[in-house]
C-alpha cells in the first residue's frame, strides 16, 4: 500500500513538473524541438509585420486598403452627409483622408513595439496556436498586446493629428457642420477612435499573412516555416 502511494505521488509530481512535455506529447512534432516550434510561430508573425503591416505605414496604406480603411465613426455620418448635401464633398473627403493619414503615420512609428511583442511567444502557447484557427497566432498576439499597444499608439496618433493637420481640418469640418441650422453640435474623441481603428488594421493585416502561411505551402518561404506549419496540415 505504501509503495503504491509513493508511486502515485511520484507520478503526480512528475506530471506537475513536466507540463511542457505534456504539451509536446499533444503535438505531432515530427522531430522538431520546442524552441523550433516557438521560433516558427514567431517567424510567421514577424513576416506578417514585415510584409503586411509595413504596407500600412505607406501613403494610402490605410486609405486605399478596403480591409482596413478607416471610415467615419457613426456619430459623424450625419456630418459627412450634411456637408455633401450642401456641396462640400471635397472638404468631407479631405476629413476622411486625414484620419487615415494619422493612422499611417502612427503605424510607421509604432511598428517596432509590435516586433518586440512577438518575442514573448513561448512554446507553452504552441498547442493552442499551431493547431488553432487560421488567425490563432494573431488572436494570441491581440490578447497579449492590445492594452499596451493602445497606450503606445494613442499619443502617436495624437501627435500625428497635429503633424498631418487632422485636428485643424476636423475642427473646421465640425465648426462648419455646427453652423448648419437645426443640427445638434458634435465633438467626438477622434484620437481614441482612430487609435482603435489603427490597431484593428494592424491585427487584420497580420492575420492575412498568418492565414497565407497556414493555408498555402508556397507562402512558407523558409525551411523553419515549412517544418513547423507542416505539423498543422
Coordinates of C-alpha atoms in Angstrom, one line a residue:
X1 CA 0.0 0.0 0.0
X2 CA 2.8 2.4 0.9
X3 CA 4.6 1.5 -2.2
X4 CA 1.6 2.2 -4.3
X5 CA 1.1 5.5 -2.6
X6 CA 4.6 6.6 -3.1
X7 CA 4.4 5.6 -6.8
X8 CA 1.2 7.7 -7.2
X9 CA 2.8 10.7 -5.6
X10 CA 5.9 10.3 -7.7
X11 CA 3.8 10.2 -10.9
X12 CA 1.7 13.2 -9.7
X13 CA 4.8 15.3 -9.0
X14 CA 6.4 14.3 -12.3
X15 CA 3.3 15.3 -14.2
X16 CA 3.2 18.7 -12.5
X17 CA 6.8 19.4 -13.2
X18 CA 6.6 18.2 -16.8
X19 CA 3.7 20.4 -18.0
X20 CA 5.6 21.4 -21.1
X21 CA 6.3 17.8 -22.0
X22 CA 2.6 17.1 -21.8
X23 CA 2.0 19.8 -24.4
X24 CA 4.8 18.3 -26.5
X25 CA 3.1 15.0 -26.5
X26 CA -0.1 16.5 -27.9
X27 CA 1.7 17.9 -30.9
X28 CA 2.8 15.8 -33.9
X29 CA 6.2 17.3 -33.5
X30 CA 7.9 15.5 -36.4
X31 CA 11.3 15.7 -34.7
X32 CA 11.1 19.4 -34.1
X33 CA 12.2 20.9 -30.7
X34 CA 10.1 23.1 -28.5
X35 CA 12.4 26.0 -29.5
X36 CA 11.9 25.4 -33.2
X37 CA 8.1 25.3 -32.9
X38 CA 8.1 28.6 -30.9
X39 CA 10.5 30.2 -33.3
X40 CA 8.4 29.2 -36.3
X41 CA 5.3 30.8 -34.8
X42 CA 7.3 34.0 -34.0
X43 CA 8.7 34.0 -37.5
X44 CA 5.2 33.8 -39.0
X45 CA 4.2 36.8 -37.0
X46 CA 7.4 38.7 -37.8
X47 CA 6.7 38.1 -41.5
X48 CA 3.2 39.4 -41.1
X49 CA 4.5 42.5 -39.6
X50 CA 7.3 43.0 -42.1
X51 CA 5.3 42.2 -45.2
X52 CA 1.8 43.4 -44.4
X53 CA 1.9 45.9 -41.6
X54 CA 4.7 47.8 -43.2
X55 CA 2.3 48.5 -46.1
X56 CA 0.0 50.3 -43.7
X57 CA 2.7 52.9 -43.0
X58 CA 2.9 53.9 -46.6
X59 CA 0.9 56.7 -48.1
X60 CA -2.6 55.4 -48.7
X61 CA -1.7 52.2 -46.7
X62 CA -5.0 52.6 -44.8
X63 CA -6.9 54.9 -47.1
X64 CA -6.8 52.7 -50.2
X65 CA -6.9 49.3 -48.5
X66 CA -10.5 48.3 -48.2
X67 CA -9.7 45.7 -45.5
X68 CA -8.5 48.4 -43.0
X69 CA -9.7 51.8 -44.4
X70 CA -10.8 53.9 -41.5
X71 CA -14.3 55.2 -42.1
X72 CA -16.1 57.9 -40.1
X73 CA -17.5 56.9 -36.6
X74 CA -21.2 56.6 -36.6
X75 CA -21.8 59.9 -34.9
X76 CA -20.1 61.7 -37.7
X77 CA -22.0 60.1 -40.6
X78 CA -24.5 62.9 -40.3
X79 CA -21.7 65.4 -40.5
X80 CA -20.4 63.8 -43.7
X81 CA -23.9 63.6 -45.3
X82 CA -24.8 67.2 -44.3
X83 CA -21.6 68.6 -45.8
X84 CA -22.0 66.7 -49.0
X85 CA -25.6 67.9 -49.2
X86 CA -24.5 71.5 -49.2
X87 CA -21.8 71.0 -51.8
X88 CA -18.8 70.4 -49.5
X89 CA -17.9 66.9 -50.7
X90 CA -14.2 67.8 -51.2
X91 CA -14.0 69.0 -47.6
X92 CA -15.7 65.8 -46.4
X93 CA -13.3 63.7 -48.4
X94 CA -10.3 65.5 -47.0
X95 CA -11.6 65.0 -43.5
X96 CA -11.8 61.2 -44.1
X97 CA -8.3 61.1 -45.7
X98 CA -6.6 62.8 -42.8
X99 CA -7.9 60.2 -40.3
X100 CA -6.3 57.5 -42.4
X101 CA -3.1 59.6 -42.8
X102 CA -2.8 59.8 -39.0
X103 CA -3.1 56.0 -38.7
X104 CA -0.5 55.5 -41.4
X105 CA 1.9 57.8 -39.6
X106 CA 1.3 56.1 -36.3
X107 CA 1.9 52.6 -37.6
X108 CA 5.2 53.8 -39.1
X109 CA 6.4 54.9 -35.7
X110 CA 5.0 52.2 -33.6
X111 CA 5.8 49.0 -35.6
X112 CA 9.0 48.3 -33.6
X113 CA 6.7 47.9 -30.5
X114 CA 4.9 45.1 -32.3
X115 CA 8.1 43.4 -33.2
X116 CA 9.2 43.3 -29.6
X117 CA 5.8 41.9 -28.5
X118 CA 6.2 38.9 -30.8
X119 CA 9.3 37.8 -28.9
X120 CA 7.1 37.0 -25.9
X121 CA 5.5 33.9 -27.6
X122 CA 6.7 30.7 -25.9
X123 CA 6.3 27.0 -26.6
X124 CA 3.7 26.7 -23.9
X125 CA 1.3 28.6 -26.3
X126 CA 2.2 26.3 -29.2
X127 CA -0.6 23.8 -29.0
X128 CA -3.5 26.3 -29.0
X129 CA -1.8 28.5 -31.6
X130 CA -0.4 26.0 -34.0
X131 CA -3.4 23.7 -34.0
X132 CA -5.9 26.6 -33.7
X133 CA -7.8 28.6 -36.3
X134 CA -6.2 30.4 -39.2
X135 CA -5.7 33.5 -37.1
X136 CA -4.9 31.8 -33.8
X137 CA -1.4 33.4 -33.5
X138 CA -2.8 36.8 -34.4
X139 CA -5.6 36.5 -31.7
X140 CA -2.9 35.4 -29.2
X141 CA -0.9 38.5 -30.0
X142 CA -4.0 40.7 -29.8
X143 CA -4.8 39.4 -26.3
X144 CA -1.3 39.9 -25.1
X145 CA -0.5 43.3 -26.6
X146 CA -3.7 45.3 -27.3
X147 CA -3.8 47.2 -24.0
X148 CA 0.0 48.0 -24.1
X149 CA -0.2 49.0 -27.8
X150 CA -3.1 51.2 -27.2
X151 CA -1.1 53.1 -24.7
X152 CA 1.7 53.5 -27.2
X153 CA -0.4 54.2 -30.3
X154 CA -2.7 56.9 -28.7
X155 CA 0.0 59.6 -28.1
X156 CA 1.4 58.8 -31.6
X157 CA -2.0 59.3 -33.2
X158 CA -2.5 62.5 -31.3
X159 CA 0.9 63.7 -32.4
X160 CA 0.2 62.6 -35.9
X161 CA -3.1 64.5 -36.0
X162 CA -1.1 67.7 -35.4
X163 CA 1.5 66.6 -37.9
X164 CA -0.9 65.9 -40.8
X165 CA -3.3 68.7 -39.8
X166 CA -6.1 66.4 -39.0
X167 CA -7.0 68.3 -35.9
X168 CA -7.4 71.6 -37.7
X169 CA -9.3 70.0 -40.7
X170 CA -11.8 68.3 -38.3
X171 CA -12.2 71.5 -36.3
X172 CA -13.1 73.3 -39.5
X173 CA -15.4 70.5 -40.6
X174 CA -17.3 70.3 -37.3
X175 CA -17.5 74.0 -36.9
X176 CA -18.9 74.2 -40.4
X177 CA -21.4 71.4 -39.6
X178 CA -22.4 73.1 -36.3
X179 CA -23.4 76.3 -38.2
X180 CA -26.0 74.3 -40.3
X181 CA -29.5 75.2 -38.9
X182 CA -31.3 72.6 -36.9
X183 CA -28.3 70.3 -36.3
X184 CA -27.0 69.2 -32.9
X185 CA -23.4 70.0 -32.1
X186 CA -21.0 67.1 -32.2
X187 CA -17.4 66.7 -30.9
X188 CA -16.3 63.0 -30.8
X189 CA -13.0 61.9 -29.5
X190 CA -11.4 61.2 -32.8
X191 CA -8.0 60.4 -31.3
X192 CA -9.4 57.4 -29.4
X193 CA -11.5 56.3 -32.4
X194 CA -8.6 56.3 -34.8
X195 CA -6.3 54.6 -32.3
X196 CA -8.7 51.7 -32.0
X197 CA -9.2 51.5 -35.8
X198 CA -5.4 51.6 -36.4
X199 CA -5.0 48.7 -34.0
X200 CA -7.7 46.7 -35.8
X201 CA -5.9 47.4 -39.0
X202 CA -2.6 46.1 -37.7
X203 CA -4.1 42.9 -36.4
X204 CA -6.1 42.4 -39.6
X205 CA -3.1 42.5 -41.8
X206 CA -1.1 40.2 -39.6
X207 CA -3.9 37.8 -39.7
X208 CA -3.9 38.0 -43.6
X209 CA -0.3 36.9 -43.6
X210 CA -0.8 34.2 -41.0
X211 CA -3.6 32.7 -43.0
X212 CA -1.5 32.7 -46.1
X213 CA 1.3 30.8 -44.3
X214 CA -1.1 28.3 -42.8
X215 CA -3.1 27.6 -46.0
X216 CA -0.6 28.0 -48.8
X217 CA 2.6 25.9 -48.7
X218 CA 4.1 28.3 -51.3
X219 CA 3.9 31.1 -48.7
X220 CA 6.2 29.2 -46.3
X221 CA 9.3 30.8 -47.6
X222 CA 11.8 29.4 -45.0
X223 CA 12.7 25.9 -44.0
X224 CA 11.6 26.6 -40.5
X225 CA 8.1 27.8 -41.6
X226 CA 7.7 24.7 -43.8
X227 CA 8.7 22.3 -41.0
X228 CA 6.6 24.0 -38.3
X229 CA 3.4 24.6 -40.2
X230 CA 3.5 21.1 -41.7
X231 CA 2.5 20.0 -38.3
X232 CA -0.9 21.5 -38.7
X233 CA -1.6 20.4 -42.3

